[in-house]
Amino acid sequence: MPSTNTPATITAPNTPGGVELAAAAAVTPSTRERQGSFGGSTRVKVLKPFNTANIKILLLENVNETAVSAMRAQGYQVETHAKALAEDVLIEKIKDVHCIGIRSKTKLTKKVLDAAEKLGVIGCFCIGTNQVDLEVAAQKGIAVFNSPFSNSRSVAELVIAEIVLLSRQLGDRNNEMHQGIWSKVSANCYEIRGKTLGIVGYGHIGSQLSVLAESMGMRVIFYDVVALMPLGTSKQVTTLDELLEASDFVTLHVPETEETKNMIGEHELNCMKQGSFLINASRGTIVQIPALAKALRSGHLGGAAVDVFPKEPAANGKFFESELIGCPNTLLTPHIGGSTEEAQSMIGVEVSQALIKFINNGTSIGAVNFPEVDLRAIRDEENSIRLCYTHMNVPGVLLRITNILAEHNVDKQFSDSKGKIAYLMADISDVTPEQIQDIYRLVSETPTNIVTRVLY
């Protein structure tokens, strides 16, 4: 890029709540070698917004150091906090940041997002994204990324541990020993070998759990709303009731949707075998807690392990209340399924890389609320740019963009839509600084514009 003070702002001046991920500055782009598909090497441009030192990142809730280090290595300004912020403090802080990283306790509501004048991207350093108003974020051109896979092993291992603990009533025996009570019993204590594990939701966690359970001699069946290839000797059943009736242990691994809310209630619990066990390490709204407490206290269920709850305290301390407290052979844990050092480290890597790619390259692959678009690396040419255009998904937009770019050399472009939002990326070469300003102005002034970015 020639030495020039070309502005590279994100949104059009006429867009309310505009984002400004890139500041005006002159930089010399760095390059790296990349092997071509057919041998030899191609010099590719490493894209970045102008002057990464102007990019402000806010990381809350003790996001792992792997993410903090990765962000700082890019030259961004990174502010970290060990806990979630009160809403009024968050509203003040979010006004000036381009990217925010959160875990499960921070709530990014419409009220909070309306205060975000420059926000372009959100990173959820966890699996769930229900703490973010995804629709409002999309309408503002804010992409949201999460980490759906990094803690799968940690959750699967916890469930295996809970299966053993429940089958031997170790939770109750441990509590008794701490009270000075010696109660050596074998009644209703079992090996897990030969028992049937029913997995509801055969995704990344459910499938890993399937392999671990089979290695310990368990028979595995699973229920999922889509037909999936079983791993090992596991078998898919056609209905939830069929799984509940056949399983000695039932474990839940489904997302929170309208279809899964309250999916395990009195009817489903009554379908389970007398003396069987229920494990929930998915979402707190999946199981109706009063019905579960009734099934445990009546002795219909032999025990339960619950890691997630409909209402969870916002901070550590003596705040937890539940009808499950005091139920026999019931393991209660404070949403720690993915809380291992290994999982948090991997989550930090996965989410931070997604955020960096979006800020620097415009790549939206993996976004949960946003069209997923990517382009191969841009050629290392001095007068080349990448246009990133988020717009309303209405007819006629591509025609307008084609007319704007008609006189320029468009090397490649890709567009996709999701609901009411669409996203276009285009690499353009042989453009002068004056032409870059014209492209930015004309695109950002289109009536369908939400966010326009130019990367160099």
mmCIF file of N, CA and C in Angstrom, residues 261-323:
data_model
loop_
_atom_site.group_PDB
_atom_site.id
_atom_site.type_symbol
_atom_site.label_atom_id
_atom_site.label_comp_id
_atom_site.label_asym_id
_atom_site.label_seq_id
_atom_site.Cartn_x
_atom_site.Cartn_y
_atom_site.Cartn_z
ATOM 1 N N LYS A 261 -36.328 -27.370 25.478
ATOM 2 C CA LYS A 261 -36.698 -26.835 26.791
ATOM 3 C C LYS A 261 -37.735 -27.744 27.447
ATOM 4 N N ASN A 262 -37.458 -28.114 28.695
ATOM 5 C CA ASN A 262 -38.357 -28.973 29.478
ATOM 6 C C ASN A 262 -38.619 -30.326 28.810
ATOM 7 N N MET A 263 -37.666 -30.817 28.040
ATOM 8 C CA MET A 263 -37.888 -32.072 27.315
ATOM 9 C C MET A 263 -37.917 -33.286 28.251
ATOM 10 N N ILE A 264 -37.325 -33.164 29.450
ATOM 11 C CA ILE A 264 -37.373 -34.254 30.426
ATOM 12 C C ILE A 264 -38.252 -33.809 31.590
ATOM 13 N N GLY A 265 -39.478 -34.323 31.596
ATOM 14 C CA GLY A 265 -40.428 -34.001 32.653
ATOM 15 C C GLY A 265 -40.963 -35.268 33.294
ATOM 16 N N GLU A 266 -42.109 -35.165 33.920
ATOM 17 C CA GLU A 266 -42.660 -36.299 34.668
ATOM 18 C C GLU A 266 -42.906 -37.515 33.773
ATOM 19 N N HIS A 267 -43.445 -37.297 32.584
ATOM 20 C CA HIS A 267 -43.695 -38.424 31.681
ATOM 21 C C HIS A 267 -42.403 -39.148 31.330
ATOM 22 N N GLU A 268 -41.370 -38.381 30.952
ATOM 23 C CA GLU A 268 -40.111 -38.989 30.536
ATOM 24 C C GLU A 268 -39.436 -39.706 31.698
ATOM 25 N N LEU A 269 -39.477 -39.107 32.886
ATOM 26 C CA LEU A 269 -38.867 -39.744 34.058
ATOM 27 C C LEU A 269 -39.591 -41.041 34.405
ATOM 28 N N ASN A 270 -40.899 -41.056 34.244
ATOM 29 C CA ASN A 270 -41.658 -42.281 34.505
ATOM 30 C C ASN A 270 -41.345 -43.371 33.484
ATOM 31 N N CYS A 271 -40.907 -42.968 32.296
ATOM 32 C CA CYS A 271 -40.519 -43.948 31.281
ATOM 33 C C CYS A 271 -39.205 -44.647 31.643
ATOM 34 N N MET A 272 -38.387 -44.011 32.467
ATOM 35 C CA MET A 272 -37.094 -44.587 32.807
ATOM 36 C C MET A 272 -37.269 -45.793 33.727
ATOM 37 N N LYS A 273 -36.288 -46.683 33.685
ATOM 38 C CA LYS A 273 -36.312 -47.891 34.516
ATOM 39 C C LYS A 273 -36.341 -47.531 36.000
ATOM 40 N N GLN A 274 -36.973 -48.364 36.798
ATOM 41 C CA GLN A 274 -36.898 -48.230 38.246
ATOM 42 C C GLN A 274 -35.434 -48.374 38.669
ATOM 43 N N GLY A 275 -34.929 -47.385 39.440
ATOM 44 C CA GLY A 275 -33.558 -47.436 39.937
ATOM 45 C C GLY A 275 -32.502 -46.974 38.954
ATOM 46 N N SER A 276 -32.914 -46.441 37.815
ATOM 47 C CA SER A 276 -31.944 -45.948 36.829
ATOM 48 C C SER A 276 -31.457 -44.553 37.225
ATOM 49 N N PHE A 277 -30.530 -44.007 36.434
ATOM 50 C CA PHE A 277 -29.853 -42.762 36.794
ATOM 51 C C PHE A 277 -29.942 -41.748 35.646
ATOM 52 N N LEU A 278 -30.081 -40.460 36.005
ATOM 53 C CA LEU A 278 -30.141 -39.380 35.018
ATOM 54 C C LEU A 278 -28.966 -38.436 35.226
ATOM 55 N N ILE A 279 -28.315 -38.049 34.119
ATOM 56 C CA ILE A 279 -27.191 -37.107 34.160
ATOM 57 C C ILE A 279 -27.482 -35.963 33.193
ATOM 58 N N ASN A 280 -27.372 -34.727 33.672
ATOM 59 C CA ASN A 280 -27.557 -33.566 32.801
ATOM 60 C C ASN A 280 -26.344 -32.651 32.888
ATOM 61 N N ALA A 281 -25.572 -32.631 31.801
ATOM 62 C CA ALA A 281 -24.428 -31.720 31.695
ATOM 63 C C ALA A 281 -24.567 -30.874 30.433
ATOM 64 N N SER A 282 -25.816 -30.609 30.019
ATOM 65 C CA SER A 282 -26.034 -29.847 28.790
ATOM 66 C C SER A 282 -26.508 -28.429 29.100
ATOM 67 N N ARG A 283 -27.817 -28.254 29.300
ATOM 68 C CA ARG A 283 -28.377 -26.940 29.611
ATOM 69 C C ARG A 283 -29.405 -27.096 30.730
ATOM 70 N N GLY A 284 -29.494 -26.088 31.591
ATOM 71 C CA GLY A 284 -30.325 -26.173 32.779
ATOM 72 C C GLY A 284 -31.806 -26.235 32.505
ATOM 73 N N THR A 285 -32.227 -25.777 31.325
ATOM 74 C CA THR A 285 -33.663 -25.745 31.019
ATOM 75 C C THR A 285 -34.166 -27.059 30.426
ATOM 76 N N ILE A 286 -33.290 -28.022 30.229
ATOM 77 C CA ILE A 286 -33.690 -29.273 29.571
ATOM 78 C C ILE A 286 -34.542 -30.137 30.499
ATOM 79 N N VAL A 287 -34.214 -30.112 31.799
ATOM 80 C CA VAL A 287 -34.881 -30.981 32.775
ATOM 81 C C VAL A 287 -35.790 -30.147 33.673
ATOM 82 N N GLN A 288 -36.993 -30.634 33.912
ATOM 83 C CA GLN A 288 -37.909 -29.994 34.860
ATOM 84 C C GLN A 288 -37.489 -30.424 36.269
ATOM 85 N N ILE A 289 -36.908 -29.498 37.005
ATOM 86 C CA ILE A 289 -36.304 -29.820 38.304
ATOM 87 C C ILE A 289 -37.318 -30.365 39.320
ATOM 88 N N PRO A 290 -38.506 -29.797 39.461
ATOM 89 C CA PRO A 290 -39.463 -30.353 40.430
ATOM 90 C C PRO A 290 -39.794 -31.819 40.154
ATOM 91 N N ALA A 291 -39.961 -32.159 38.877
ATOM 92 C CA ALA A 291 -40.266 -33.547 38.517
ATOM 93 C C ALA A 291 -39.104 -34.466 38.841
ATOM 94 N N LEU A 292 -37.885 -33.991 38.618
ATOM 95 C CA LEU A 292 -36.698 -34.797 38.930
ATOM 96 C C LEU A 292 -36.571 -35.014 40.435
ATOM 97 N N ALA A 293 -36.769 -33.948 41.209
ATOM 98 C CA ALA A 293 -36.698 -34.072 42.667
ATOM 99 C C ALA A 293 -37.723 -35.085 43.173
ATOM 100 N N LYS A 294 -38.925 -35.058 42.610
ATOM 101 C CA LYS A 294 -39.977 -36.002 43.010
ATOM 102 C C LYS A 294 -39.566 -37.442 42.702
ATOM 103 N N ALA A 295 -38.991 -37.663 41.508
ATOM 104 C CA ALA A 295 -38.578 -39.007 41.108
ATOM 105 C C ALA A 295 -37.443 -39.526 41.983
ATOM 106 N N LEU A 296 -36.565 -38.649 42.439
ATOM 107 C CA LEU A 296 -35.455 -39.049 43.309
ATOM 108 C C LEU A 296 -35.949 -39.363 44.717
ATOM 109 N N ARG A 297 -36.793 -38.520 45.259
ATOM 110 C CA ARG A 297 -37.257 -38.699 46.642
ATOM 111 C C ARG A 297 -38.206 -39.909 46.763
ATOM 112 N N SER A 298 -38.903 -40.230 45.674
ATOM 113 C CA SER A 298 -39.801 -41.380 45.710
ATOM 114 C C SER A 298 -39.059 -42.699 45.545
ATOM 115 N N GLY A 299 -37.797 -42.625 45.104
ATOM 116 C CA GLY A 299 -37.019 -43.834 44.868
ATOM 117 C C GLY A 299 -37.175 -44.410 43.483
ATOM 118 N N HIS A 300 -37.986 -43.757 42.627
ATOM 119 C CA HIS A 300 -38.124 -44.261 41.251
ATOM 120 C C HIS A 300 -36.777 -44.224 40.538
ATOM 121 N N LEU A 301 -36.042 -43.121 40.689
ATOM 122 C CA LEU A 301 -34.682 -43.044 40.155
ATOM 123 C C LEU A 301 -33.691 -43.417 41.251
ATOM 124 N N GLY A 302 -32.622 -44.087 40.845
ATOM 125 C CA GLY A 302 -31.587 -44.461 41.807
ATOM 126 C C GLY A 302 -30.625 -43.338 42.115
ATOM 127 N N GLY A 303 -30.647 -42.284 41.322
ATOM 128 C CA GLY A 303 -29.754 -41.156 41.557
ATOM 129 C C GLY A 303 -29.692 -40.260 40.343
ATOM 130 N N ALA A 304 -29.019 -39.130 40.504
ATOM 131 C CA ALA A 304 -28.875 -38.175 39.401
ATOM 132 C C ALA A 304 -27.620 -37.351 39.603
ATOM 133 N N ALA A 305 -27.078 -36.874 38.495
ATOM 134 C CA ALA A 305 -25.953 -35.931 38.521
ATOM 135 C C ALA A 305 -26.349 -34.737 37.671
ATOM 136 N N VAL A 306 -26.314 -33.549 38.262
ATOM 137 C CA VAL A 306 -26.770 -32.336 37.571
ATOM 138 C C VAL A 306 -25.673 -31.277 37.662
ATOM 139 N N ASP A 307 -25.235 -30.810 36.506
ATOM 140 C CA ASP A 307 -24.170 -29.806 36.445
ATOM 141 C C ASP A 307 -24.682 -28.443 35.996
ATOM 142 N N VAL A 308 -25.917 -28.407 35.496
ATOM 143 C CA VAL A 308 -26.486 -27.155 34.964
ATOM 144 C C VAL A 308 -27.892 -26.974 35.510
ATOM 145 N N PHE A 309 -28.296 -25.720 35.676
ATOM 146 C CA PHE A 309 -29.552 -25.418 36.365
ATOM 147 C C PHE A 309 -30.293 -24.286 35.646
ATOM 148 N N PRO A 310 -31.627 -24.249 35.782
ATOM 149 C CA PRO A 310 -32.400 -23.190 35.114
ATOM 150 C C PRO A 310 -31.964 -21.788 35.528
ATOM 151 N N LYS A 311 -31.643 -21.623 36.802
ATOM 152 C CA LYS A 311 -31.130 -20.348 37.301
ATOM 153 C C LYS A 311 -29.830 -20.617 38.038
ATOM 154 N N GLU A 312 -28.781 -19.945 37.613
ATOM 155 C CA GLU A 312 -27.468 -20.148 38.216
ATOM 156 C C GLU A 312 -26.958 -18.835 38.805
ATOM 157 N N PRO A 313 -26.301 -18.882 39.957
ATOM 158 C CA PRO A 313 -25.769 -17.654 40.566
ATOM 159 C C PRO A 313 -24.805 -16.940 39.624
ATOM 160 N N ALA A 314 -24.788 -15.632 39.717
ATOM 161 C CA ALA A 314 -23.919 -14.834 38.854
ATOM 162 C C ALA A 314 -22.484 -14.794 39.359
ATOM 163 N N ALA A 315 -22.261 -15.215 40.596
ATOM 164 C CA ALA A 315 -20.914 -15.182 41.164
ATOM 165 C C ALA A 315 -20.760 -16.342 42.141
ATOM 166 N N ASN A 316 -19.517 -16.675 42.443
ATOM 167 C CA ASN A 316 -19.256 -17.719 43.430
ATOM 168 C C ASN A 316 -19.665 -17.242 44.821
ATOM 169 N N GLY A 317 -20.116 -18.152 45.631
ATOM 170 C CA GLY A 317 -20.541 -17.808 46.986
ATOM 171 C C GLY A 317 -21.743 -18.639 47.388
ATOM 172 N N LYS A 318 -22.279 -18.362 48.554
ATOM 173 C CA LYS A 318 -23.395 -19.134 49.081
ATOM 174 C C LYS A 318 -24.717 -18.574 48.563
ATOM 175 N N PHE A 319 -24.954 -18.805 47.256
ATOM 176 C CA PHE A 319 -26.140 -18.254 46.601
ATOM 177 C C PHE A 319 -27.037 -19.325 45.992
ATOM 178 N N PHE A 320 -26.596 -20.579 45.999
ATOM 179 C CA PHE A 320 -27.289 -21.621 45.248
ATOM 180 C C PHE A 320 -28.493 -22.163 46.005
ATOM 181 N N GLU A 321 -29.618 -22.248 45.298
ATOM 182 C CA GLU A 321 -30.830 -22.844 45.857
ATOM 183 C C GLU A 321 -31.424 -23.778 44.808
ATOM 184 N N SER A 322 -31.915 -24.947 45.272
ATOM 185 C CA SER A 322 -32.525 -25.896 44.355
ATOM 186 C C SER A 322 -33.334 -26.924 45.127
ATOM 187 N N GLU A 323 -34.410 -27.405 44.519
ATOM 188 C CA GLU A 323 -35.194 -28.484 45.110
ATOM 189 C C GLU A 323 -34.423 -29.797 45.155
#
